[in-house]
Coordinates of C-alpha atoms in Angstrom, one line a residue:
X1 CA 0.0 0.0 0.0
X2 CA 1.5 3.2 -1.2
X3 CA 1.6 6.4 0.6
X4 CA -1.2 8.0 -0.6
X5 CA -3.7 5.5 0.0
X6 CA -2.1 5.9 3.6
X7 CA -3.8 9.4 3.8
X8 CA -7.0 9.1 2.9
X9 CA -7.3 6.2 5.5
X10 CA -5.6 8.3 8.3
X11 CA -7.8 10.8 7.3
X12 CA -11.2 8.6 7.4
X13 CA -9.8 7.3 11.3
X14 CA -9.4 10.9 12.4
X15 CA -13.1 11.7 11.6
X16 CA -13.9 8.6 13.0
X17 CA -12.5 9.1 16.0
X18 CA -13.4 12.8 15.9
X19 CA -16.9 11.9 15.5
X20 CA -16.8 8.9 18.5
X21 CA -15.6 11.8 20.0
X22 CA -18.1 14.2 20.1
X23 CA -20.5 11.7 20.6
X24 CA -19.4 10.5 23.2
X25 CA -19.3 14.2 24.6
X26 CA -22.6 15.3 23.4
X27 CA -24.9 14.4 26.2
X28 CA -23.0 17.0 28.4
X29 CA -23.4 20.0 26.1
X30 CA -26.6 20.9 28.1
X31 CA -26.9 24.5 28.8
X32 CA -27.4 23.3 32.8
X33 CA -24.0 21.3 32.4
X34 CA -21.1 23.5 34.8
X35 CA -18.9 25.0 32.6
X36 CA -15.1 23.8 31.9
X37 CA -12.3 25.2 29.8
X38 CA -12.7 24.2 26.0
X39 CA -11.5 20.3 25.6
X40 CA -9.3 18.8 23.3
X41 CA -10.4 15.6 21.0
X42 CA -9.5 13.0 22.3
X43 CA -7.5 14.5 25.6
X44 CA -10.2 16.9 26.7
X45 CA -9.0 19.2 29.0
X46 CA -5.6 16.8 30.4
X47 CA -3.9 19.9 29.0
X48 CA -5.1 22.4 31.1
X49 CA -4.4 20.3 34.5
X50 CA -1.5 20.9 36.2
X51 CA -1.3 17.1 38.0
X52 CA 1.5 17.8 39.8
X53 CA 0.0 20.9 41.6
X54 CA -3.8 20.3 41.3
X55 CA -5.1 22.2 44.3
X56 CA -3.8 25.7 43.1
X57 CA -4.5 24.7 39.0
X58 CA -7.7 23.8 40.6
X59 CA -8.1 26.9 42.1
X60 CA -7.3 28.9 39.5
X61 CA -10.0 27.3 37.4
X62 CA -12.1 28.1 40.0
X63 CA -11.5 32.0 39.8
X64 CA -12.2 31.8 36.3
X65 CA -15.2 29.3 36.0
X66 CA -17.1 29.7 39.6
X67 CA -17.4 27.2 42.6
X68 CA -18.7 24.5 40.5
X69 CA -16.6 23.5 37.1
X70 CA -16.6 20.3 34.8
X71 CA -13.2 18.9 33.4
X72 CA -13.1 16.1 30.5
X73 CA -10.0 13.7 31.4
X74 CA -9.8 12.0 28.0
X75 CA -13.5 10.5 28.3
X76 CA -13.9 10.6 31.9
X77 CA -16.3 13.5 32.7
X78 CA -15.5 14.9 36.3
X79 CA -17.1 17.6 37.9
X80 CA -15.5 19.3 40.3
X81 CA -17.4 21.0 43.2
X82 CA -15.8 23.3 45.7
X83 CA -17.9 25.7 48.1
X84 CA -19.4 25.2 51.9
X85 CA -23.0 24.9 51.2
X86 CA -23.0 23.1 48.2
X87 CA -20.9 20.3 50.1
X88 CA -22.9 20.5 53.1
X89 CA -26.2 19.7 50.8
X90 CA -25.0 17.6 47.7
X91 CA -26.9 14.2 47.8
X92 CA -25.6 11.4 48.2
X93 CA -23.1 9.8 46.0
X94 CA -21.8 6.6 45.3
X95 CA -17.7 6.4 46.8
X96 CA -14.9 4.4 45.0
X97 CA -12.5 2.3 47.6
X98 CA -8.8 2.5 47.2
X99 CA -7.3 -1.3 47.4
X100 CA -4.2 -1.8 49.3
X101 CA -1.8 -3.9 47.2
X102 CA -1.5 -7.8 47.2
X103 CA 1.0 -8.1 49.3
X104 CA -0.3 -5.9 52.2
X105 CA -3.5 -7.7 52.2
X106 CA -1.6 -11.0 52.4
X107 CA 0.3 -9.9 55.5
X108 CA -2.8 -8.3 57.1
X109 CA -4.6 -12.1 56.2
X110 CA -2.0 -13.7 58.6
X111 CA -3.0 -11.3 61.1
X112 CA -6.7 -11.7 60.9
X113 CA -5.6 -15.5 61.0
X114 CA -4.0 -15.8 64.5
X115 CA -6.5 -13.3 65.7
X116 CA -9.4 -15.7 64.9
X117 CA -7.8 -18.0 66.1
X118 CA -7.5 -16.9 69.9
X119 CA -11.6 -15.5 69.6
X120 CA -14.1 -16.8 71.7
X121 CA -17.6 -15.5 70.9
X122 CA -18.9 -16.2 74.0
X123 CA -16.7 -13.3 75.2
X124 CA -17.1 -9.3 74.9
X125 CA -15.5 -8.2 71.7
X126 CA -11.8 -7.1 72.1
X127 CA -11.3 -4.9 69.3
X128 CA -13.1 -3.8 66.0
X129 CA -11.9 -7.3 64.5
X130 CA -13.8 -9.1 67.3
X131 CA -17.2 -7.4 66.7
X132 CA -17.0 -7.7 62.9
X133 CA -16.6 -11.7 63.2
X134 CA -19.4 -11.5 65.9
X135 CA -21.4 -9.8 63.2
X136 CA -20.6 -12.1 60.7
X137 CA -21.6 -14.8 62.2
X138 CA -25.1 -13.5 63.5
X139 CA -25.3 -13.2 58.8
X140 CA -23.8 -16.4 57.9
X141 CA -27.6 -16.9 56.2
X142 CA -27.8 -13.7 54.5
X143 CA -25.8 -13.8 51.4
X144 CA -26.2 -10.1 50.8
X145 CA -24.6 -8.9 54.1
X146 CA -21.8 -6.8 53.9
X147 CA -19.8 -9.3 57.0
X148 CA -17.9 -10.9 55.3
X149 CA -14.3 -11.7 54.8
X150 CA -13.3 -9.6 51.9
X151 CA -15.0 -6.2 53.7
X152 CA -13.0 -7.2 57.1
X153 CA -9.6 -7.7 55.2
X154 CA -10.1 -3.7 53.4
X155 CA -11.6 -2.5 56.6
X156 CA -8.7 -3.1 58.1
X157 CA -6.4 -2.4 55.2
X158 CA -8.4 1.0 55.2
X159 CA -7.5 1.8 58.7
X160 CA -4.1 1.0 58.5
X161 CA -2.7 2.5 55.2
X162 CA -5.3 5.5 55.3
X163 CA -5.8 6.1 59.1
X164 CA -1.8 6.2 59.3
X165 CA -1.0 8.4 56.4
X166 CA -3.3 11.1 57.6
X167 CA -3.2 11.6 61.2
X168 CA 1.0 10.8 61.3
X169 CA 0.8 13.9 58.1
X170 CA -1.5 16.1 60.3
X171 CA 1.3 15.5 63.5
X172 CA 4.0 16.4 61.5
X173 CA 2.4 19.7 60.5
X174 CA 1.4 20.2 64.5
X175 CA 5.0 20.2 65.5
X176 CA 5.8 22.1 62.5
X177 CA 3.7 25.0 63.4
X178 CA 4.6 24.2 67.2
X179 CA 8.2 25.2 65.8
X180 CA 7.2 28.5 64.1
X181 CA 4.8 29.8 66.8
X182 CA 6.6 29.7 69.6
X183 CA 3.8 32.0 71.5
X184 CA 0.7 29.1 70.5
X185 CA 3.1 26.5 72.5
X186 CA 4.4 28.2 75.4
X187 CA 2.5 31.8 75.4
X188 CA -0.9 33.2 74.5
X189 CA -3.4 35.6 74.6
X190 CA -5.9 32.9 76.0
X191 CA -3.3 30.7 77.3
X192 CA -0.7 28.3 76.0
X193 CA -0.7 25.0 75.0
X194 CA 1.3 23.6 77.4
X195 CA 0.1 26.0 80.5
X196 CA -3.6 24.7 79.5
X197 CA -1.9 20.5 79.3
X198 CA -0.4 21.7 82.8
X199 CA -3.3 23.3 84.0
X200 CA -6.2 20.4 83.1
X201 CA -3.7 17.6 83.4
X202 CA -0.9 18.0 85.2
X203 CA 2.3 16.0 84.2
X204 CA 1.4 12.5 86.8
X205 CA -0.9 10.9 84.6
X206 CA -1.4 10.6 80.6
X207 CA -4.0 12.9 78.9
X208 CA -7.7 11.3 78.0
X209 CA -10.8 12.4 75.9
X210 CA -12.4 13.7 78.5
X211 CA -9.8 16.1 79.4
X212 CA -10.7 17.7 75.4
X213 CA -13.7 19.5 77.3
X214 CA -11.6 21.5 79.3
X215 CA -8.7 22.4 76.9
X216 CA -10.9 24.6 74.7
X217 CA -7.4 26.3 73.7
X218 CA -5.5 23.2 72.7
X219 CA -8.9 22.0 70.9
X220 CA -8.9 25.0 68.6
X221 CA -4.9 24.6 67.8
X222 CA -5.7 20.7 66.5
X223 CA -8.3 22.5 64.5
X224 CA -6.1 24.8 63.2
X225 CA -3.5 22.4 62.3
X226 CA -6.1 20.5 60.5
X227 CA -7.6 23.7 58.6
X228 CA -3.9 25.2 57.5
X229 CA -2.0 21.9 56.7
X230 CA -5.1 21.0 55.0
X231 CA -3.7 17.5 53.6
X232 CA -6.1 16.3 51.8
X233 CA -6.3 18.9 49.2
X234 CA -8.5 17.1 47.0
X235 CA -11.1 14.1 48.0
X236 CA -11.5 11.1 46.6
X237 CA -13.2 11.4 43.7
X238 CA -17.8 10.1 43.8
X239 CA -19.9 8.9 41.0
X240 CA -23.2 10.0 40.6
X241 CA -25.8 7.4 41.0
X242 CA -28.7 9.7 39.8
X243 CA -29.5 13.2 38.4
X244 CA -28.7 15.8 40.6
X245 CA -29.1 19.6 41.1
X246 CA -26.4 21.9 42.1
X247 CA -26.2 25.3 42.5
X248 CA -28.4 25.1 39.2
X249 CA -26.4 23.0 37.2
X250 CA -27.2 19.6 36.2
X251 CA -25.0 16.6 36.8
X252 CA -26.5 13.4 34.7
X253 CA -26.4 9.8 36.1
X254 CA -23.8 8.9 33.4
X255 CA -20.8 7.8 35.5
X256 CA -19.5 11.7 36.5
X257 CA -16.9 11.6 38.7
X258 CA -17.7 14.1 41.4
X259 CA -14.5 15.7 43.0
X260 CA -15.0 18.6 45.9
X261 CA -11.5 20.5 47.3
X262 CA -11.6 20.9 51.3
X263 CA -8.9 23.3 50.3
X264 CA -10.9 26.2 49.2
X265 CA -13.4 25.9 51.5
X266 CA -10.4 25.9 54.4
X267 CA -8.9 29.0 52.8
X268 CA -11.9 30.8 52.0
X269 CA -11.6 34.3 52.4
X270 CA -14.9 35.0 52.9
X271 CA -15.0 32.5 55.8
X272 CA -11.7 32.4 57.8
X273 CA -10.3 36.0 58.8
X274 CA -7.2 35.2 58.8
X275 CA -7.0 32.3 55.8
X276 CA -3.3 31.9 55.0
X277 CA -1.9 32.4 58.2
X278 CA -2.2 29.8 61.2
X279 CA -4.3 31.3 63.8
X280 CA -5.5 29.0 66.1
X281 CA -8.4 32.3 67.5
X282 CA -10.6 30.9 64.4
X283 CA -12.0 28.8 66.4
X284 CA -12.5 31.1 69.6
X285 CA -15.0 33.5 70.8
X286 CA -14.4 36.6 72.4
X287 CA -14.5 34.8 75.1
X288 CA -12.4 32.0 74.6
X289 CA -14.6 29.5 74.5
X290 CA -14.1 26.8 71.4
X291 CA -16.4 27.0 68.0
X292 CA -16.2 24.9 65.0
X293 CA -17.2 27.0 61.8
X294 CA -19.6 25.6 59.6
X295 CA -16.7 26.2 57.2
X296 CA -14.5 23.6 58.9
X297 CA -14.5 20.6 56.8
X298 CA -11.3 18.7 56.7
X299 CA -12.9 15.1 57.1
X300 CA -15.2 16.0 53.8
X301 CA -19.2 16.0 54.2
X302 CA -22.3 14.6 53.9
X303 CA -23.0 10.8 53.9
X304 CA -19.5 9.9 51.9
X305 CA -17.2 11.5 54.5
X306 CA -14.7 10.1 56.3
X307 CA -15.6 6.9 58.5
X308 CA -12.9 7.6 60.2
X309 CA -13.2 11.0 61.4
X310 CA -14.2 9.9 65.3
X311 CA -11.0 7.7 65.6
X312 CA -8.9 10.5 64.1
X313 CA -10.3 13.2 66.1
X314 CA -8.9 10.8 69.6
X315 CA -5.9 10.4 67.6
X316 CA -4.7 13.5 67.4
X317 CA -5.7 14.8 70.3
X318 CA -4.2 12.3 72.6
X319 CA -0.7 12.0 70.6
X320 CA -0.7 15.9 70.4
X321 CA -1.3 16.7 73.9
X322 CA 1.1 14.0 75.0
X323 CA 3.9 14.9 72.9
X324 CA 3.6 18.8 74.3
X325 CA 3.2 17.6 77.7
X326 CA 6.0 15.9 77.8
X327 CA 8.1 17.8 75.0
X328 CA 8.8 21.4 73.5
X329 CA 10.0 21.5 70.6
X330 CA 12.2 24.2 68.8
X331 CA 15.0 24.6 66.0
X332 CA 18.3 23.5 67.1
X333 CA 20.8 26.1 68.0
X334 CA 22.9 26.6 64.6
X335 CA 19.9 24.9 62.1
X336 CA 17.7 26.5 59.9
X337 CA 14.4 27.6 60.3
X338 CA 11.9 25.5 58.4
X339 CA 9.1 27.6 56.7
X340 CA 5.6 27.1 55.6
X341 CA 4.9 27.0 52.1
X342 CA 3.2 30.4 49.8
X343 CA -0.6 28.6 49.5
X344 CA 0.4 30.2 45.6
X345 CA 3.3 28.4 44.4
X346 CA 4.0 25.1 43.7
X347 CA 5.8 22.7 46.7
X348 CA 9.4 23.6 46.8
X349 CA 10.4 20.6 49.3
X350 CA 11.8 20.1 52.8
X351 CA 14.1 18.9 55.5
X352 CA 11.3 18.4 58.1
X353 CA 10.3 15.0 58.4
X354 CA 9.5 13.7 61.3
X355 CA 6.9 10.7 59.7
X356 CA 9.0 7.5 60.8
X357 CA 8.3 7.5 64.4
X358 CA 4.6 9.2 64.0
X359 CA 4.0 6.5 61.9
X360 CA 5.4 3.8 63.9
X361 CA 2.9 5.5 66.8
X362 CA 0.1 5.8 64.8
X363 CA -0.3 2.0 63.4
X364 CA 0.4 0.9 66.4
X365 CA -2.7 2.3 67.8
X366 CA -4.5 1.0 64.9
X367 CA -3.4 -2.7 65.2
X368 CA -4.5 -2.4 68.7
X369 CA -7.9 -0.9 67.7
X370 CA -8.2 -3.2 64.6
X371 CA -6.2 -6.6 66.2
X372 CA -5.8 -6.1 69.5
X373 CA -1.9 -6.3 69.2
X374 CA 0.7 -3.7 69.7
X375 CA 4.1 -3.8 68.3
X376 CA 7.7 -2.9 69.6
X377 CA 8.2 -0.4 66.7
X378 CA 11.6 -3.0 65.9
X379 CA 9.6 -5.8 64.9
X380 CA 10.2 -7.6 62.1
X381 CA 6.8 -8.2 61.1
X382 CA 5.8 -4.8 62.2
X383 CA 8.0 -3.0 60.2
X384 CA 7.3 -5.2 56.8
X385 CA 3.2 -4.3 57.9
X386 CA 4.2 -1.1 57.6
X387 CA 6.1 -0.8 54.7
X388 CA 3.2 -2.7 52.4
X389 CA 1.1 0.3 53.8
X390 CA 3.6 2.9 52.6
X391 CA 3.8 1.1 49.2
X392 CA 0.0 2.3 48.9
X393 CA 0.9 5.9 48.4
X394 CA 2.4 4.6 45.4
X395 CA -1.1 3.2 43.8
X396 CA -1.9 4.5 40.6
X397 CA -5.0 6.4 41.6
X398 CA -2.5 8.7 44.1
X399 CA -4.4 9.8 46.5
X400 CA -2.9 8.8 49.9
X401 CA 0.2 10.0 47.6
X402 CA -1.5 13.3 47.6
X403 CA -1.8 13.5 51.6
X404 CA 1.7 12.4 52.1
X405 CA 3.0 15.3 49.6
X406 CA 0.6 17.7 51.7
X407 CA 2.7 17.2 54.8
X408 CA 5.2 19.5 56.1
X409 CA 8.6 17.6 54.2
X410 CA 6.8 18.4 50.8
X411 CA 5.5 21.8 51.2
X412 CA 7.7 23.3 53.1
X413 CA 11.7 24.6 52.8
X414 CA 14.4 25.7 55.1
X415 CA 15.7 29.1 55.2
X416 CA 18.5 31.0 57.3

C-alpha cells in the first residue's frame, strides 16, 4: 500500500475518531451542564491540568469558571465541586475504595488469621476485628450482608494504610507549626498550649478524651492544624448514582466523577479571617470558648465522608497533647528555620520530616484498635506491615500519595 492510500485512510480514522468523540461528549453540552475550559479531541482538557499541583490549577480554574466547574480527562467526565453549602447539601453519591496492594492484604490475612484464632464468641468483643466476626456470624444466612471476609480484610487495610497516612501527616504539620509559633506552644493571649496541658492535666498521669472538654485552647490549635496543613487537598473522587441539582447545574447519572476540594473551603476568604496564616483564634469567641465554623471541613461532608473521622479526632488529640506535655520543641541552636509554604506556588520541598516514628505511633494504635496487638516499633513483622502500607501511596489512583505530599517535608523549605 503506497503512501497516498495511507492518507485518505488516516484521514477517514481521524473523523472517525473525531466523531466517536463528540458523541461520546454530546450528552453533556446541556446549557445546565457546569462549565469547563474548551477540551481537546480525544485528551479533553488533560492539557489544562496541572497534575503535579492540582489544588492551586484547581483553584485557579475556580476563579475563572465559579465554585462548581466540569473537566473532561480523555472520556472521563468529572465535575469538580468546591464551596461550603454546596458540600454541606450535595446528595448522596456513590464512593470508590482504594485497594491496598496484594501483598499488604496477604500480611494483614496472617494477622486476621492468629487473631481468629485466639476468639471466643462467648466473650465481649476485644477490638473492631472481634465485633466484625461477631457480626458475621449473627449473617452467615444472609448472602447479601456486607460481614464478610473480603470487607474485614479492606476495613482493616483502610484503617491502616489510610488512618496512618493522615493523622502521622497532620502531626508532622502540628509540631511544624509548634516550631514556628513559639507563643501558640508556650505563650498566649488565652493561654498556652502547654500552660492549658499543665493546668487540666498536670504531668502524673497521661491525657484522655475527657480532658478535650476542658482544653478549649489546645482544641482550637488541632483545629487549626487540621484547617492550615489542609492535607487532603482534593477528595476522593464520587460517581453520581442519579440526576442531581447543584447550585443550578445539572450533573447526569452517566458515570460523573464528582470531585470537591476541602482546600478552598479551608482558605476561603470570605469565611476564615485570617485564611493563609495559622491562627488558632478561628475557632475562639471573644470569650475564649471553642467553636467549629460551619466552614470547617477537613474530614469531607455529607454521607460519603470520612468513617474515620471519630477515631482521628482521639488520635490527634491524645498524641498531640502527649507529645507537648511531655516535649517542647524548637530549632536547634545553629539549624535553619523551616518555613511554611506560599498557598500560591508550587511545593518547593523540605528537610522536616518527622513521619518514621509518628508513623510507627500511629499504626500501632490501629493494630490495637483493629487486632488487639501492639508492636515494639523493631519488629520484624511490624515493620514489613508497615512498609506494604507505605507502598499504597504509590497506587496509581495517588491519592494517599497526595496526603503524604501535603505534609510539612513536601511543602515546606528551610531558610537562614
Amino acid at each position: 500500500m503506497g503512501l497516498d492510500a495511507l492518507v485518505p485512510l488516516a484521514v477517514t480514522v481521524a473523523i472517525f475518531l473525531l466523531l466517536v468523540d463528540l458523541m461520546h461528549r454530546r450528552q453533556r453540552w446541556a446549557a445546565r451542564y457546569p462549565p469547563s475550559p474548551l477540551p481537546l479531541p480525544g485528551l479533553g482538557n488533560l492539557l489544562h491540568v496541572d497534575f503535579k499541583n492540582t489544588p492551586y490549577c484547581f483553584d485557579q480554574l475556580r476563579r475563572r469558571f465559579g465554585d462548581v466547574f466540569s473537566l473532561q480527562l480523555a472520556w472521563t467526565p468529572v465535575v469538580v465541586l468546591n464551596a461550603v453549602p454546596l458540600l454541606l447539601r450535595i446528595p448522596a453519591l456513590a464512593g470508590k475504595v482504594l485497594r491496598s496492594q496484594k501483598a499488604f492484604l496477604t500480611q494483614l490475612d496472617e494477622l486476621l488469621t492468629e487473631h481468629r484464632m485466639t476468639w471466643d464468641p462467648a466473650q465481649p468483643p476485644r477490638d473492631l476485628t472481634d465485633a466484625f466476626l461477631a457480626e458475621m456470624e449473627k449473617a452467615k444466612r444472609n448472602p447479601e450482608s456486607s460481614f464478610n471476609e473480603e470487607n474485614l480484610r479492606m476495613v482493616v487495610a483502610d484503617l491502616f494504610s489510610a488512618g496512618m497516612v493522615t493523622t502521622s501527616t497532620t502531626l508532622a504539620w502540628g509540631l511544624l507549626l509548634m516550631i514556628l509559633h513559639p507563643d501558640v506552644q508556650r505563650e498566649s493571649s488565652w493561654g498556652r498550649v502547654q500552660q492549658e496541658i499543665d493546668d487540666v492535666i498536670g504531668q502524673v498521669r497521661r491525657p484522655e478524651m475527657r480532658d478535650q472538654a476542658h482544653m478549649p485552647y489546645t482544641t482550637a490549635v488541632i483545629h487549626e492544624v487540621q484547617r492550615f496543613g489542609d492535607i487532603v487537598p482534593l477528595n476522593m473522587p464520587h460517581m453520581t448514582s442519579r440526576d442531581i441539582e447543584v447550585q443550578g447545574f445539572l450533573i447526569p447519572k452517566v458515570g460523573d466523577d464528582a470531585l470537591h476540594q476541602p482546600v478552598i473551603v479551608l482558605k476561603d476568604e470570605a469565611v476564615w479571617e485570617k485564611p493563609f496564616r495559622f491562627h488558632p483564634e478561628h475557632f475562639l469567641d471573644a470569650q475564649g470558648h471553642f467553636v467549629k465554623p460551619e466552614a470547617f471541613l477537613p474530614f469531607s461532608a455529607g454521607r460519603r465522608a470520612c468513617l474515620g473521622e471519630p477515631l482521628a479526632r482521639m488520635e490527634l488529640f491524645l498524641f498531640f497533647t502527649c507529645l507537648l506535655q511531655r516535649f517542647s520543641f524548637s530549632v536547634p541552636a545553629g539549624q535553619p528555620r523551616p518555613t511554611t509554604p506560599d498557598p500560591h506556588l508550587p511545593p518547593p520541598g523540605c528537610p522536616f520530616r518527622p513521619n518514621g516514628l509518628l508513623d510507627k505511633a500511629a499504626s500501632n494504635v490501629i493494630a490495637s484498635l483493629t487486632c488487639g496487638c501492639r508492636f515494639e516499633y523493631d519488629d520484624p513483622r511490624f515493620l514489613r506491615l508497615l512498609n506494604l502500607a507505605q507502598e499504597g501511596l504509590k497506587e496509581e489512583s495517588g491519592f494517599l500519595r497526595e496526603v503524604r505530599s501535603q505534609g510539612p517535608q513536601g511543602l515546606c523549605r528551610a531558610s537562614s
